[in-house]
Amino acid sequence: MELLLIGIIILALLLYGGIILYQRRNSKKIDALQTQKEELTKLPFKKVMAAARQQGLAGQSQDEYAKWQKRLEEIQKHGFQDFDQHLLAAETANNRYRFLSATKIMKQVAEQLKTIHGALDEISAGFKKIQADAEANQTQAKKLREVYQKLRKQLLTKSFSYGAAADGLEEKLSYLETSFDKYQRFSSSGDHVEAKQILAQLDKDITELADLMKRIPPRFKELNNEFPEQLDELRQGYQQLAAANYQFYDIDIDAELTALDQRVNQTRQSLKKLDLATIETTNQNIARRIDHLYDVMEAEIKAHQTVSTRTDELQAFIQHAQKQNQLLQVELDHLNQSYSLNNDELGQTLKLKQQLAKIRKTFENDTQSIADQTAVYSLVAENYKTAFSTLTNVEKKQKAIHDSVQGLTKGEKEAQRSLQSFELEIRNIKRQVEKLNLPGLSRQYLDFFFLVADEIDQLDQDLNQVKIDLDAITKSLIAIQEDLNKLKEETAATIDSALLTEQLLQYANRYRHSHDNIAQASQKALQLFNHEFDYKKAAETIATALETVEPGSYKKVEETYYKTKDQDLEV
């Protein structure tokens, strides 16, 4: 019982100690919040507000100051009072051991203090901004005034560089002076917000004016000096060229020069409107038109030099090409009597003749216009360029035609040699076959032999025509050569089969009386040999039978035959 009592007392003491510790911790938090609040009340708002008031506030600046002052008074009067009441409630709850309520209130007080702190920071920044705006306005106004004075001095000392734009620029400077005066009134009265807006517009206007004053002198220099000087130079050059009877195509230079003079004068006067974008575009257009006139005149001068130096050369080229064309026509007419010209050589040569005639006609017209002093040299030079190019192509084509027909006579001689070779070969084939005294030849072989012989005879007739077609003869030569090669192969095969059959029959005689199949095969082979003239089949028939009696006998007879073949075929 005593132990239980002691345990209860210890537990009670521990519980009491914990309550006291928790209460003290909350008290420290409450004290800390109170300290933070006191620090906020000590912020130097009087100093910040005094610095803002020293700017002599008025207008929108005064309204801004009043707004921040009102918010500060509300916090000082109501914000801190409400804070104190809540903090007292937290302290009371803590003293009465109502820790949950005290914690909740302290949390609210901390959030309230944070809100007050943020509001005071914003108010302080507002007062400082009023002061900073005023100081920034003074700094910017000073800089803008310096730029303004520089621009005014520039216009005063270099007004000659601006031409008709000087009056407009002076008006803009006067307007800027008025704006500076307006700024000064608002600044002096303390309306620094309105003064800031005026400065922003002044900054924009001064920047635009500085840009105008930078861009105008080069454009005025073009209009007042460069363009007039170039136009005078062009007019003098044109007068000299006109005196030398130069002509120009599709352009009236005198009228263009007059139009450009007027355009330059109009644009120079329009500078007073200060519309630089339009003036710059116009100047670019004027510059392009002036450059074009230079190009046109320069082109005529260069063209005159080209025409003067190449006229004789072109005339000689035309004469040479026409002479070559005439010689080619004569040659083709002569060849056409003996050969068929299958590639329209005569027609092509005639077309080239017509091209040359057209070139000569254009050349004669150009030289006449030069003599009449009415020539536009750039057009004549272009005609010369076209003529040289066309003449080069014409001569290449004429040479190609000439080269293509040079082989006709040579081709005829080669065809004659080939004919003689064909005739000799077919006679040799005939003698080889006749020498064997064969009982006959197959209809297929004879038909092909006579076909080749007829082809050779036809070739002979074609080559003996008054006018020969070498293209057709060339095709015949190729066909005959192929057929003749084939005939020689068939002839060699027929001879080999016939002679081999005879030797096989002789070899088979040793077995005719002892082997019926050899006797029957020999009889069959003789029938094929003597009556059907199928020597290949006759050889196969007897060879097949011999192989059944004596394997390898055919190969032995064949090897013996080919060893003696050359001797048997000697003519």
mmCIF file of N, CA and C in Angstrom, residues 462-527:
data_model
loop_
_atom_site.group_PDB
_atom_site.id
_atom_site.type_symbol
_atom_site.label_atom_id
_atom_site.label_comp_id
_atom_site.label_asym_id
_atom_site.label_seq_id
_atom_site.Cartn_x
_atom_site.Cartn_y
_atom_site.Cartn_z
ATOM 1 N N ASP A 462 24.748 -6.874 -156.169
ATOM 2 C CA ASP A 462 24.573 -5.590 -155.473
ATOM 3 C C ASP A 462 25.797 -4.700 -155.632
ATOM 4 N N LEU A 463 26.983 -5.297 -155.610
ATOM 5 C CA LEU A 463 28.210 -4.504 -155.728
ATOM 6 C C LEU A 463 28.462 -4.048 -157.157
ATOM 7 N N ASN A 464 27.775 -4.637 -158.098
ATOM 8 C CA ASN A 464 27.958 -4.255 -159.496
ATOM 9 C C ASN A 464 26.844 -3.348 -160.000
ATOM 10 N N GLN A 465 25.995 -2.870 -159.079
ATOM 11 C CA GLN A 465 24.967 -1.909 -159.462
ATOM 12 C C GLN A 465 25.609 -0.551 -159.742
ATOM 13 N N VAL A 466 24.925 0.278 -160.529
ATOM 14 C CA VAL A 466 25.430 1.631 -160.810
ATOM 15 C C VAL A 466 25.488 2.447 -159.516
ATOM 16 N N LYS A 467 24.458 2.285 -158.671
ATOM 17 C CA LYS A 467 24.389 2.993 -157.387
ATOM 18 C C LYS A 467 24.191 1.958 -156.297
ATOM 19 N N ILE A 468 25.160 1.868 -155.424
ATOM 20 C CA ILE A 468 25.106 0.805 -154.425
ATOM 21 C C ILE A 468 24.702 1.363 -153.059
ATOM 22 N N ASP A 469 24.060 0.473 -152.276
ATOM 23 C CA ASP A 469 23.620 0.824 -150.927
ATOM 24 C C ASP A 469 24.544 0.116 -149.938
ATOM 25 N N LEU A 470 25.548 0.858 -149.466
ATOM 26 C CA LEU A 470 26.551 0.235 -148.606
ATOM 27 C C LEU A 470 25.969 -0.221 -147.266
ATOM 28 N N ASP A 471 24.924 0.461 -146.769
ATOM 29 C CA ASP A 471 24.311 0.022 -145.516
ATOM 30 C C ASP A 471 23.717 -1.374 -145.679
ATOM 31 N N ALA A 472 22.988 -1.584 -146.814
ATOM 32 C CA ALA A 472 22.398 -2.901 -147.063
ATOM 33 C C ALA A 472 23.485 -3.938 -147.329
ATOM 34 N N ILE A 473 24.542 -3.526 -148.056
ATOM 35 C CA ILE A 473 25.648 -4.447 -148.357
ATOM 36 C C ILE A 473 26.354 -4.865 -147.072
ATOM 37 N N THR A 474 26.531 -3.915 -146.137
ATOM 38 C CA THR A 474 27.171 -4.243 -144.864
ATOM 39 C C THR A 474 26.362 -5.289 -144.102
ATOM 40 N N LYS A 475 25.053 -5.126 -144.107
ATOM 41 C CA LYS A 475 24.199 -6.122 -143.449
ATOM 42 C C LYS A 475 24.339 -7.484 -144.135
ATOM 43 N N SER A 476 24.418 -7.475 -145.497
ATOM 44 C CA SER A 476 24.567 -8.734 -146.241
ATOM 45 C C SER A 476 25.897 -9.402 -145.908
ATOM 46 N N LEU A 477 26.949 -8.606 -145.798
ATOM 47 C CA LEU A 477 28.268 -9.154 -145.467
ATOM 48 C C LEU A 477 28.233 -9.890 -144.138
ATOM 49 N N ILE A 478 27.580 -9.268 -143.164
ATOM 50 C CA ILE A 478 27.500 -9.884 -141.833
ATOM 51 C C ILE A 478 26.718 -11.188 -141.898
ATOM 52 N N ALA A 479 25.577 -11.171 -142.622
ATOM 53 C CA ALA A 479 24.729 -12.370 -142.715
ATOM 54 C C ALA A 479 25.444 -13.497 -143.463
ATOM 55 N N ILE A 480 26.108 -13.148 -144.581
ATOM 56 C CA ILE A 480 26.817 -14.165 -145.372
ATOM 57 C C ILE A 480 27.945 -14.786 -144.571
ATOM 58 N N GLN A 481 28.692 -13.947 -143.839
ATOM 59 C CA GLN A 481 29.802 -14.470 -143.039
ATOM 60 C C GLN A 481 29.291 -15.468 -142.000
ATOM 61 N N GLU A 482 28.174 -15.117 -141.361
ATOM 62 C CA GLU A 482 27.602 -16.026 -140.365
ATOM 63 C C GLU A 482 27.149 -17.333 -141.019
ATOM 64 N N ASP A 483 26.451 -17.234 -142.179
ATOM 65 C CA ASP A 483 25.969 -18.441 -142.868
ATOM 66 C C ASP A 483 27.137 -19.275 -143.379
ATOM 67 N N LEU A 484 28.189 -18.621 -143.876
ATOM 68 C CA LEU A 484 29.344 -19.334 -144.407
ATOM 69 C C LEU A 484 30.062 -20.096 -143.285
ATOM 70 N N ASN A 485 30.160 -19.446 -142.117
ATOM 71 C CA ASN A 485 30.773 -20.141 -140.972
ATOM 72 C C ASN A 485 29.968 -21.376 -140.597
ATOM 73 N N LYS A 486 28.653 -21.202 -140.613
ATOM 74 C CA LYS A 486 27.788 -22.332 -140.287
ATOM 75 C C LYS A 486 27.913 -23.446 -141.332
ATOM 76 N N LEU A 487 28.017 -23.077 -142.628
ATOM 77 C CA LEU A 487 28.150 -24.054 -143.702
ATOM 78 C C LEU A 487 29.462 -24.826 -143.547
ATOM 79 N N LYS A 488 30.533 -24.111 -143.199
ATOM 80 C CA LYS A 488 31.814 -24.797 -143.004
ATOM 81 C C LYS A 488 31.726 -25.791 -141.856
ATOM 82 N N GLU A 489 31.022 -25.405 -140.791
ATOM 83 C CA GLU A 489 30.866 -26.327 -139.663
ATOM 84 C C GLU A 489 30.076 -27.570 -140.081
ATOM 85 N N GLU A 490 28.982 -27.348 -140.838
ATOM 86 C CA GLU A 490 28.165 -28.492 -141.276
ATOM 87 C C GLU A 490 28.940 -29.374 -142.268
ATOM 88 N N THR A 491 29.735 -28.738 -143.137
ATOM 89 C CA THR A 491 30.539 -29.501 -144.101
ATOM 90 C C THR A 491 31.556 -30.370 -143.376
ATOM 91 N N ALA A 492 32.251 -29.773 -142.402
ATOM 92 C CA ALA A 492 33.250 -30.524 -141.628
ATOM 93 C C ALA A 492 32.593 -31.692 -140.897
ATOM 94 N N ALA A 493 31.399 -31.462 -140.344
ATOM 95 C CA ALA A 493 30.689 -32.517 -139.626
ATOM 96 C C ALA A 493 30.284 -33.644 -140.583
ATOM 97 N N THR A 494 29.816 -33.267 -141.808
ATOM 98 C CA THR A 494 29.404 -34.271 -142.805
ATOM 99 C C THR A 494 30.600 -35.125 -143.239
ATOM 100 N N ILE A 495 31.736 -34.454 -143.517
ATOM 101 C CA ILE A 495 32.955 -35.169 -143.935
ATOM 102 C C ILE A 495 33.429 -36.117 -142.836
ATOM 103 N N ASP A 496 33.471 -35.600 -141.587
ATOM 104 C CA ASP A 496 33.924 -36.433 -140.473
ATOM 105 C C ASP A 496 33.027 -37.651 -140.313
ATOM 106 N N SER A 497 31.726 -37.447 -140.399
ATOM 107 C CA SER A 497 30.792 -38.571 -140.218
ATOM 108 C C SER A 497 30.954 -39.611 -141.325
ATOM 109 N N ALA A 498 31.130 -39.125 -142.589
ATOM 110 C CA ALA A 498 31.251 -40.053 -143.722
ATOM 111 C C ALA A 498 32.529 -40.890 -143.604
ATOM 112 N N LEU A 499 33.668 -40.230 -143.383
ATOM 113 C CA LEU A 499 34.932 -40.955 -143.308
ATOM 114 C C LEU A 499 34.982 -41.871 -142.090
ATOM 115 N N LEU A 500 34.445 -41.405 -140.997
ATOM 116 C CA LEU A 500 34.429 -42.222 -139.785
ATOM 117 C C LEU A 500 33.551 -43.456 -139.974
ATOM 118 N N THR A 501 32.438 -43.279 -140.711
ATOM 119 C CA THR A 501 31.562 -44.436 -140.984
ATOM 120 C C THR A 501 32.304 -45.504 -141.781
ATOM 121 N N GLU A 502 33.059 -45.072 -142.822
ATOM 122 C CA GLU A 502 33.815 -46.034 -143.644
ATOM 123 C C GLU A 502 34.807 -46.825 -142.788
ATOM 124 N N GLN A 503 35.524 -46.130 -141.916
ATOM 125 C CA GLN A 503 36.521 -46.825 -141.087
ATOM 126 C C GLN A 503 35.847 -47.736 -140.071
ATOM 127 N N LEU A 504 34.712 -47.331 -139.527
ATOM 128 C CA LEU A 504 33.985 -48.172 -138.584
ATOM 129 C C LEU A 504 33.467 -49.453 -139.264
ATOM 130 N N LEU A 505 32.999 -49.286 -140.524
ATOM 131 C CA LEU A 505 32.516 -50.469 -141.274
ATOM 132 C C LEU A 505 33.674 -51.446 -141.534
ATOM 133 N N GLN A 506 34.831 -50.892 -141.915
ATOM 134 C CA GLN A 506 35.992 -51.755 -142.139
ATOM 135 C C GLN A 506 36.376 -52.485 -140.846
ATOM 136 N N TYR A 507 36.342 -51.782 -139.731
ATOM 137 C CA TYR A 507 36.711 -52.378 -138.455
ATOM 138 C C TYR A 507 35.691 -53.439 -138.042
ATOM 139 N N ALA A 508 34.437 -53.222 -138.422
ATOM 140 C CA ALA A 508 33.365 -54.155 -138.039
ATOM 141 C C ALA A 508 33.392 -55.443 -138.848
ATOM 142 N N ASN A 509 34.128 -55.445 -139.980
ATOM 143 C CA ASN A 509 34.148 -56.648 -140.832
ATOM 144 C C ASN A 509 34.661 -57.870 -140.061
ATOM 145 N N ARG A 510 35.552 -57.647 -139.092
ATOM 146 C CA ARG A 510 36.114 -58.764 -138.343
ATOM 147 C C ARG A 510 35.055 -59.476 -137.477
ATOM 148 N N TYR A 511 33.932 -58.800 -137.255
ATOM 149 C CA TYR A 511 32.895 -59.393 -136.397
ATOM 150 C C TYR A 511 31.604 -59.725 -137.160
ATOM 151 N N ARG A 512 31.559 -59.466 -138.482
ATOM 152 C CA ARG A 512 30.302 -59.636 -139.222
ATOM 153 C C ARG A 512 29.834 -61.091 -139.239
ATOM 154 N N HIS A 513 30.780 -61.982 -139.390
ATOM 155 C CA HIS A 513 30.389 -63.400 -139.516
ATOM 156 C C HIS A 513 30.180 -64.063 -138.160
ATOM 157 N N SER A 514 30.730 -63.460 -137.111
ATOM 158 C CA SER A 514 30.606 -64.096 -135.797
ATOM 159 C C SER A 514 29.512 -63.446 -134.933
ATOM 160 N N HIS A 515 29.098 -62.295 -135.328
ATOM 161 C CA HIS A 515 28.092 -61.596 -134.525
ATOM 162 C C HIS A 515 26.989 -61.056 -135.448
ATOM 163 N N ASP A 516 25.783 -61.579 -135.258
ATOM 164 C CA ASP A 516 24.670 -61.158 -136.123
ATOM 165 C C ASP A 516 24.348 -59.676 -135.958
ATOM 166 N N ASN A 517 24.473 -59.187 -134.751
ATOM 167 C CA ASN A 517 24.110 -57.767 -134.560
ATOM 168 C C ASN A 517 25.067 -56.852 -135.310
ATOM 169 N N ILE A 518 26.326 -57.265 -135.432
ATOM 170 C CA ILE A 518 27.283 -56.470 -136.215
ATOM 171 C C ILE A 518 26.912 -56.531 -137.680
ATOM 172 N N ALA A 519 26.506 -57.692 -138.162
ATOM 173 C CA ALA A 519 26.132 -57.849 -139.574
ATOM 174 C C ALA A 519 24.914 -56.984 -139.875
ATOM 175 N N GLN A 520 23.934 -57.011 -138.960
ATOM 176 C CA GLN A 520 22.711 -56.235 -139.180
ATOM 177 C C GLN A 520 23.025 -54.732 -139.102
ATOM 178 N N ALA A 521 23.865 -54.345 -138.161
ATOM 179 C CA ALA A 521 24.223 -52.920 -138.030
ATOM 180 C C ALA A 521 24.994 -52.450 -139.245
ATOM 181 N N SER A 522 25.890 -53.313 -139.770
ATOM 182 C CA SER A 522 26.656 -52.933 -140.957
ATOM 183 C C SER A 522 25.707 -52.726 -142.130
ATOM 184 N N GLN A 523 24.725 -53.630 -142.291
ATOM 185 C CA GLN A 523 23.766 -53.513 -143.397
ATOM 186 C C GLN A 523 22.963 -52.200 -143.258
ATOM 187 N N LYS A 524 22.542 -51.906 -142.020
ATOM 188 C CA LYS A 524 21.755 -50.692 -141.779
ATOM 189 C C LYS A 524 22.590 -49.434 -142.051
ATOM 190 N N ALA A 525 23.841 -49.455 -141.613
ATOM 191 C CA ALA A 525 24.723 -48.303 -141.829
ATOM 192 C C ALA A 525 24.978 -48.070 -143.294
ATOM 193 N N LEU A 526 25.157 -49.174 -144.074
ATOM 194 C CA LEU A 526 25.367 -49.041 -145.530
ATOM 195 C C LEU A 526 24.137 -48.443 -146.195
ATOM 196 N N GLN A 527 22.948 -48.836 -145.727
ATOM 197 C CA GLN A 527 21.711 -48.272 -146.281
ATOM 198 C C GLN A 527 21.666 -46.767 -146.029
#
